[in-house]
Amino acid sequence: MSQLTEQIELALREKSIPEKAAFFPKFFKAFPGGYGEGDLFLGVKVPDQRKIAKQFFKEISLKELSELVQNPYHEMRLTGLLALVYRYEKTKTEPGKKELVDFYLAHLDYVNNWDLVDTSCHHIFGAYYLKREKNLFYDLANSDQLWRQRVAMISSYHWIKRGDFKDALALAEQLKNHPHDLMHKAVGWMLREIGNQDFDVEMGFLKKHYQSLPRTALRYAIEKFPEELRQDFLKGRI
């Protein structure tokens, strides 16, 4: 471990809260059989991780970022991913952005819980592939790995916010009947975000698919609907 990586770990440990360290393994399902099985936690709140990532992201090397992202402690990985996001957002050159995208792709095995996915993929993959072919995301969605499939769905958040719904809708249709509740939430969340941009587009998708949507996905998707319309969907009256 490099001197800078050790410095970041020390900064995180100084912000450790014992109660959080005890709570996080339950919250992130790190118990045997849980989706985060075996993960380790220091007990650091996300705002503190963001501050530390912002403090170090300009000077940290990709080798040191790799050390962070591969660390067994959850907060070390998240801090590394946050630093990667900040680095990507400040990088102006095409080769520089591509290098960071390739780094992220090479480290996807360590983006292995929902918060790690949600705080990084749409800022990096989503941003880079906004005007590019989206084949990568269908490949990820076709994998048998939950976190790669979630990366595929949540990356579309960047496109949705810019009024580009085509691939988000296609990925939602592909992943809507995934067996895991975390994917139901991801699909429903992205459908809701589409509705925030264009209500009619979300309604069109839901009218076609709502009866086959898992209940969790449907509830997420219609969360902000007027109550009468929400009940119509929940009770199958559409």
CSV table of N, CA, C and O in Angstrom, one decimal, residues 180-227:
chain,number,residue,atom,x,y,z
A,180,HIS,N,-33.9,-10.7,-8.6
A,180,HIS,CA,-33.5,-10.0,-7.4
A,180,HIS,C,-34.2,-8.7,-7.2
A,180,HIS,O,-34.4,-7.9,-8.1
A,181,ASP,N,-34.6,-8.5,-5.9
A,181,ASP,CA,-35.4,-7.3,-5.5
A,181,ASP,C,-34.6,-6.0,-5.8
A,181,ASP,O,-35.2,-4.9,-6.2
A,182,LEU,N,-33.2,-6.0,-5.7
A,182,LEU,CA,-32.4,-4.9,-6.0
A,182,LEU,C,-32.5,-4.4,-7.5
A,182,LEU,O,-32.4,-3.2,-7.8
A,183,MET,N,-32.8,-5.4,-8.4
A,183,MET,CA,-33.0,-5.0,-9.8
A,183,MET,C,-34.4,-4.5,-10.0
A,183,MET,O,-34.6,-3.6,-10.8
A,184,HIS,N,-35.4,-5.0,-9.2
A,184,HIS,CA,-36.7,-4.4,-9.3
A,184,HIS,C,-36.7,-3.0,-8.9
A,184,HIS,O,-37.3,-2.1,-9.6
A,185,LYS,N,-36.0,-2.7,-7.9
A,185,LYS,CA,-35.9,-1.3,-7.4
A,185,LYS,C,-35.2,-0.4,-8.4
A,185,LYS,O,-35.6,0.7,-8.7
A,186,ALA,N,-34.1,-0.9,-9.1
A,186,ALA,CA,-33.3,-0.2,-10.1
A,186,ALA,C,-34.2,0.1,-11.3
A,186,ALA,O,-34.2,1.3,-11.8
A,187,VAL,N,-35.0,-0.9,-11.7
A,187,VAL,CA,-35.8,-0.7,-12.9
A,187,VAL,C,-36.9,0.3,-12.6
A,187,VAL,O,-37.2,1.3,-13.4
A,188,GLY,N,-37.6,0.2,-11.4
A,188,GLY,CA,-38.6,1.1,-11.0
A,188,GLY,C,-38.1,2.5,-10.9
A,188,GLY,O,-38.8,3.5,-11.3
A,189,TRP,N,-36.9,2.7,-10.3
A,189,TRP,CA,-36.4,4.0,-10.1
A,189,TRP,C,-36.1,4.7,-11.4
A,189,TRP,O,-36.5,5.8,-11.6
A,190,MET,N,-35.5,4.0,-12.4
A,190,MET,CA,-35.2,4.6,-13.7
A,190,MET,C,-36.5,4.9,-14.4
A,190,MET,O,-36.6,5.9,-15.1
A,191,LEU,N,-37.5,4.1,-14.3
A,191,LEU,CA,-38.8,4.4,-14.9
A,191,LEU,C,-39.4,5.7,-14.3
A,191,LEU,O,-40.0,6.5,-15.0
A,192,ARG,N,-39.3,5.8,-13.0
A,192,ARG,CA,-39.8,7.0,-12.4
A,192,ARG,C,-39.0,8.2,-12.9
A,192,ARG,O,-39.6,9.3,-13.1
A,193,GLU,N,-37.7,8.1,-13.0
A,193,GLU,CA,-36.9,9.2,-13.5
A,193,GLU,C,-37.3,9.6,-15.0
A,193,GLU,O,-37.3,10.8,-15.3
A,194,ILE,N,-37.7,8.6,-15.8
A,194,ILE,CA,-38.2,8.9,-17.1
A,194,ILE,C,-39.5,9.7,-17.0
A,194,ILE,O,-39.7,10.7,-17.7
A,195,GLY,N,-40.3,9.3,-16.1
A,195,GLY,CA,-41.6,10.0,-15.9
A,195,GLY,C,-41.4,11.4,-15.4
A,195,GLY,O,-42.2,12.3,-15.8
A,196,ASN,N,-40.3,11.7,-14.7
A,196,ASN,CA,-40.0,13.0,-14.2
A,196,ASN,C,-39.7,13.9,-15.4
A,196,ASN,O,-39.9,15.1,-15.4
A,197,GLN,N,-39.1,13.3,-16.4
A,197,GLN,CA,-38.7,14.0,-17.7
A,197,GLN,C,-39.9,14.1,-18.7
A,197,GLN,O,-40.1,15.1,-19.3
A,198,ASP,N,-40.6,13.0,-18.8
A,198,ASP,CA,-41.7,12.9,-19.8
A,198,ASP,C,-42.7,11.9,-19.3
A,198,ASP,O,-42.5,10.7,-19.5
A,199,PHE,N,-43.7,12.4,-18.7
A,199,PHE,CA,-44.8,11.5,-18.1
A,199,PHE,C,-45.4,10.6,-19.1
A,199,PHE,O,-45.6,9.4,-18.8
A,200,ASP,N,-45.6,11.0,-20.3
A,200,ASP,CA,-46.3,10.2,-21.3
A,200,ASP,C,-45.4,9.0,-21.7
A,200,ASP,O,-46.0,7.9,-22.0
A,201,VAL,N,-44.1,9.2,-21.7
A,201,VAL,CA,-43.2,8.1,-22.1
A,201,VAL,C,-43.3,7.0,-21.0
A,201,VAL,O,-43.4,5.8,-21.4
A,202,GLU,N,-43.2,7.4,-19.8
A,202,GLU,CA,-43.4,6.4,-18.7
A,202,GLU,C,-44.7,5.7,-18.8
A,202,GLU,O,-44.8,4.5,-18.6
A,203,MET,N,-45.8,6.5,-18.9
A,203,MET,CA,-47.1,5.9,-19.0
A,203,MET,C,-47.2,4.9,-20.1
A,203,MET,O,-47.8,3.8,-20.0
A,204,GLY,N,-46.7,5.2,-21.3
A,204,GLY,CA,-46.7,4.3,-22.4
A,204,GLY,C,-46.0,3.0,-22.1
A,204,GLY,O,-46.6,1.9,-22.4
A,205,PHE,N,-44.9,3.0,-21.4
A,205,PHE,CA,-44.2,1.8,-21.0
A,205,PHE,C,-45.0,1.0,-20.0
A,205,PHE,O,-45.2,-0.2,-20.1
A,206,LEU,N,-45.6,1.7,-19.0
A,206,LEU,CA,-46.3,1.0,-17.9
A,206,LEU,C,-47.6,0.4,-18.4
A,206,LEU,O,-47.9,-0.7,-18.0
A,207,LYS,N,-48.3,1.1,-19.3
A,207,LYS,CA,-49.5,0.5,-19.8
A,207,LYS,C,-49.3,-0.8,-20.5
A,207,LYS,O,-50.1,-1.7,-20.4
A,208,LYS,N,-48.1,-0.9,-21.1
A,208,LYS,CA,-47.8,-2.1,-21.9
A,208,LYS,C,-47.2,-3.2,-20.9
A,208,LYS,O,-47.5,-4.4,-21.2
A,209,HIS,N,-46.5,-2.8,-19.9
A,209,HIS,CA,-45.8,-3.8,-19.1
A,209,HIS,C,-46.2,-3.9,-17.6
A,209,HIS,O,-45.7,-4.8,-16.9
A,210,TYR,N,-47.1,-3.0,-17.1
A,210,TYR,CA,-47.2,-3.0,-15.6
A,210,TYR,C,-47.7,-4.3,-15.0
A,210,TYR,O,-47.4,-4.6,-13.9
A,211,GLN,N,-48.5,-5.0,-15.8
A,211,GLN,CA,-49.1,-6.2,-15.2
A,211,GLN,C,-48.0,-7.3,-15.0
A,211,GLN,O,-48.2,-8.2,-14.2
A,212,SER,N,-46.9,-7.2,-15.8
A,212,SER,CA,-45.8,-8.2,-15.6
A,212,SER,C,-44.7,-7.6,-14.8
A,212,SER,O,-43.7,-8.4,-14.6
A,213,LEU,N,-44.8,-6.4,-14.4
A,213,LEU,CA,-43.7,-5.8,-13.5
A,213,LEU,C,-43.8,-6.4,-12.1
A,213,LEU,O,-44.9,-6.5,-11.6
A,214,PRO,N,-42.6,-6.7,-11.5
A,214,PRO,CA,-42.7,-7.1,-10.1
A,214,PRO,C,-43.2,-5.9,-9.3
A,214,PRO,O,-43.1,-4.8,-9.6
A,215,ARG,N,-43.9,-6.3,-8.2
A,215,ARG,CA,-44.6,-5.3,-7.4
A,215,ARG,C,-43.7,-4.1,-6.9
A,215,ARG,O,-44.1,-3.0,-6.9
A,216,THR,N,-42.5,-4.5,-6.5
A,216,THR,CA,-41.5,-3.5,-6.1
A,216,THR,C,-41.2,-2.5,-7.2
A,216,THR,O,-41.2,-1.3,-7.0
A,217,ALA,N,-40.9,-3.0,-8.4
A,217,ALA,CA,-40.6,-2.2,-9.5
A,217,ALA,C,-41.8,-1.2,-9.8
A,217,ALA,O,-41.6,0.0,-10.1
A,218,LEU,N,-43.0,-1.8,-9.8
A,218,LEU,CA,-44.2,-0.9,-10.1
A,218,LEU,C,-44.3,0.2,-9.0
A,218,LEU,O,-44.6,1.3,-9.4
A,219,ARG,N,-44.2,-0.2,-7.8
A,219,ARG,CA,-44.3,0.8,-6.7
A,219,ARG,C,-43.3,1.9,-6.8
A,219,ARG,O,-43.6,3.1,-6.6
A,220,TYR,N,-42.1,1.6,-7.1
A,220,TYR,CA,-41.0,2.6,-7.4
A,220,TYR,C,-41.4,3.5,-8.6
A,220,TYR,O,-41.3,4.7,-8.5
A,221,ALA,N,-41.9,2.8,-9.6
A,221,ALA,CA,-42.1,3.6,-10.9
A,221,ALA,C,-43.3,4.6,-10.7
A,221,ALA,O,-43.3,5.7,-11.3
A,222,ILE,N,-44.3,4.3,-9.9
A,222,ILE,CA,-45.5,5.1,-9.8
A,222,ILE,C,-45.5,5.9,-8.5
A,222,ILE,O,-46.5,6.5,-8.2
A,223,GLU,N,-44.4,5.9,-7.8
A,223,GLU,CA,-44.3,6.6,-6.5
A,223,GLU,C,-44.9,8.0,-6.5
A,223,GLU,O,-45.5,8.4,-5.5
A,224,LYS,N,-44.6,8.8,-7.5
A,224,LYS,CA,-45.0,10.2,-7.6
A,224,LYS,C,-46.3,10.4,-8.4
A,224,LYS,O,-46.6,11.6,-8.6
A,225,PHE,N,-47.0,9.4,-8.8
A,225,PHE,CA,-48.2,9.5,-9.5
A,225,PHE,C,-49.3,10.1,-8.6
A,225,PHE,O,-49.3,9.9,-7.4
A,226,PRO,N,-50.3,10.8,-9.1
A,226,PRO,CA,-51.5,11.1,-8.3
A,226,PRO,C,-52.0,9.9,-7.7
A,226,PRO,O,-52.1,8.8,-8.3
A,227,GLU,N,-52.6,10.0,-6.5
A,227,GLU,CA,-53.0,8.8,-5.7
A,227,GLU,C,-54.0,8.0,-6.4
A,227,GLU,O,-53.9,6.7,-6.4
